[in-house]
XYZ file of N, CA and C in Angstrom:
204
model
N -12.803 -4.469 27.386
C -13.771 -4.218 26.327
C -13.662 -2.780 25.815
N -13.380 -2.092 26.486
C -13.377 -0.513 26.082
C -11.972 -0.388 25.188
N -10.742 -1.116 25.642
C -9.996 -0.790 25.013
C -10.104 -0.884 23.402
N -11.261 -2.232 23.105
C -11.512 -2.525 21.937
C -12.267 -1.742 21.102
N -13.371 -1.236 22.236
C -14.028 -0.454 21.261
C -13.474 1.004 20.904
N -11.841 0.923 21.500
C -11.277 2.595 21.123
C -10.289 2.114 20.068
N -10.267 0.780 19.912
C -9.267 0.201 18.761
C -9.945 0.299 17.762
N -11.221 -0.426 17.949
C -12.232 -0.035 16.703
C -12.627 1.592 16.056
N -12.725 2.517 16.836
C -13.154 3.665 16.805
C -11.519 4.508 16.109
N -10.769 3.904 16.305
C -9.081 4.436 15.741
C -9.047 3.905 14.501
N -9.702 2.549 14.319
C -9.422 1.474 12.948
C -10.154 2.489 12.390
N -11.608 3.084 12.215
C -12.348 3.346 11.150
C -12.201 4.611 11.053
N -11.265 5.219 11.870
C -11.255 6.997 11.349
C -9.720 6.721 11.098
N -9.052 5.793 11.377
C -8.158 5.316 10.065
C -8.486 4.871 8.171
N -9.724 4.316 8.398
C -10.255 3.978 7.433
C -11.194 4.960 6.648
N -11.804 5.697 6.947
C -12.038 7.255 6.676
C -11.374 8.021 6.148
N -10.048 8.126 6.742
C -8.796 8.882 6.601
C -8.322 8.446 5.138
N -8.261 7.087 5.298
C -7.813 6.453 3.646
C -8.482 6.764 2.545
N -9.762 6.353 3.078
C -10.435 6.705 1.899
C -10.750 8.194 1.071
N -10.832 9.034 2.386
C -10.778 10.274 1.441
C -9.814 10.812 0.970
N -8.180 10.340 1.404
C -6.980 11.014 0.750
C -6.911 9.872 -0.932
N -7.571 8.710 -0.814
C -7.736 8.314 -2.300
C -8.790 8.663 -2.850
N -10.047 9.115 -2.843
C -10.793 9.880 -3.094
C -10.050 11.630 -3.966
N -9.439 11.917 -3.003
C -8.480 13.659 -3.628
C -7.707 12.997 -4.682
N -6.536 11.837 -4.556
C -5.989 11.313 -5.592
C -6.634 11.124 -6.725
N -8.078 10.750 -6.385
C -8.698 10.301 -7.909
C -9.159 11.149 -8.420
N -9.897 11.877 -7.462
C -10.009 13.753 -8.248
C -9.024 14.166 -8.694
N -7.852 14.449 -8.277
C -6.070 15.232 -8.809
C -6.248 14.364 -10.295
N -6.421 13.260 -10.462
C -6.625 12.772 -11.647
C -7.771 12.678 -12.817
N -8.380 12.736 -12.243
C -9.890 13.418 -12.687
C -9.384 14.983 -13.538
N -9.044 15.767 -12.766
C -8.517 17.182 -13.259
C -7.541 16.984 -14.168
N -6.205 16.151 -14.116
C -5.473 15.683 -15.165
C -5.664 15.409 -16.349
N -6.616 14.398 -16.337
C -7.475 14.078 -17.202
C -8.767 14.950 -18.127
N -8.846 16.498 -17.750
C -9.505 17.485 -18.383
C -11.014 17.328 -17.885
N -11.407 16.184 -16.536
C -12.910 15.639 -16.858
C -13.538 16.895 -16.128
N -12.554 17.878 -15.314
C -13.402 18.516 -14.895
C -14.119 19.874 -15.787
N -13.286 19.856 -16.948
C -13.939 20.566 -17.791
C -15.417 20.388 -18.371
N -15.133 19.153 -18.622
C -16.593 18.303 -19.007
C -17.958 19.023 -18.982
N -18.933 19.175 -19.705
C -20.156 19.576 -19.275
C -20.470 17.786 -19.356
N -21.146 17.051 -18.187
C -21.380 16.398 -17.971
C -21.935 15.925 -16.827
N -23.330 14.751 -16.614
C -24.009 15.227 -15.286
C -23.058 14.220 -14.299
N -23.163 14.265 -13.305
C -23.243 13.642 -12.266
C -23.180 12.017 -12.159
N -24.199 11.779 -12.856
C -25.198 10.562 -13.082
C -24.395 9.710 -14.117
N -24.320 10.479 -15.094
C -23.027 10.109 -16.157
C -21.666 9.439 -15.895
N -21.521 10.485 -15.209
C -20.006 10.430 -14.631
C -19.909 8.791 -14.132
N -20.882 8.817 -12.765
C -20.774 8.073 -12.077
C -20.636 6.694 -12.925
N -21.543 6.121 -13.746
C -21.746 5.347 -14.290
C -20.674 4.732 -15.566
N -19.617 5.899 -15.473
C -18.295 5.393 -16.580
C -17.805 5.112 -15.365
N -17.517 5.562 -14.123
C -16.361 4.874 -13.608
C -17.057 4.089 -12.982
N -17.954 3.734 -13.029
C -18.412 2.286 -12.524
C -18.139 1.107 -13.656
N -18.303 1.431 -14.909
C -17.661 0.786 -15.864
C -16.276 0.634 -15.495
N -15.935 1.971 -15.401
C -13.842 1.694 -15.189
C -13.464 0.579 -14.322
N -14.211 0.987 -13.012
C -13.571 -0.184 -11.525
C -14.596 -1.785 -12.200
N -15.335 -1.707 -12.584
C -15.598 -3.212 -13.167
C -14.652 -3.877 -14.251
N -14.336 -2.729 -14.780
C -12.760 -3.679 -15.734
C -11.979 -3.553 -15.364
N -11.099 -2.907 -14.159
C -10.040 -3.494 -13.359
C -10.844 -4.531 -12.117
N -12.299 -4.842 -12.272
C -11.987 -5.628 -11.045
C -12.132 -7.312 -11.803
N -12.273 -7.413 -12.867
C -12.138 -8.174 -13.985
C -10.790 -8.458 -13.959
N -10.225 -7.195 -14.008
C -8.653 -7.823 -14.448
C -7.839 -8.442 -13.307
N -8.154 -7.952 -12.394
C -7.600 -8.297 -10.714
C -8.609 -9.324 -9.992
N -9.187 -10.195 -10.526
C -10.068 -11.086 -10.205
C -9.794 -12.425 -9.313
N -10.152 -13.142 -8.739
C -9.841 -14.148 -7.714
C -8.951 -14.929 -9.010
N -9.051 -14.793 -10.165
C -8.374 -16.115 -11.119
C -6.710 -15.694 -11.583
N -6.808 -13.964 -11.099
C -5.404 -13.526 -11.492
C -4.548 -13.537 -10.065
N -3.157 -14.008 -10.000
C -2.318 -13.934 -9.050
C -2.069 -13.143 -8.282
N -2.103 -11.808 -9.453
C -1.369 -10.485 -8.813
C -2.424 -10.207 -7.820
N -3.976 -10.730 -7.981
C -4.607 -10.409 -6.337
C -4.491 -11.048 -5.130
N -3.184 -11.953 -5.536
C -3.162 -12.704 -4.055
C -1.867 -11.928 -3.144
């Protein structure tokens, strides 16, 4: 049992790990993109790329292939 719970405890600071080096990627692009110039709030922000990942998750949807 212990071994599992050190498999688990490796899986999610693996999964941690992922997420914040794509997190920097999307910032590095963010900056590319001039947004950090932006006077713009927070709140804003958030809410276009919540628009953005809803139209790629539209496009990559259980009905398109390329998500299988």
């Amino acid at each position: 049992m212990i071994d599992i719970d050190k498999e688990i405890a490796a899986l999610k600071a693996q999964r941690v790990a992922a997420l914040e080096s794509r997190a920097d990627q999307i910032g590095k692009i963010a900056a590319k993109a001039n947004l950090t110039t932006l006077e713009i709030s927070d709140a804003a922000l958030l809410k276009e790329f919540q628009q953005i990942a809803e139209r790629f998750r539209r496009k990559i949807g259980p009905s398109n292939p390329a998500s299988a």
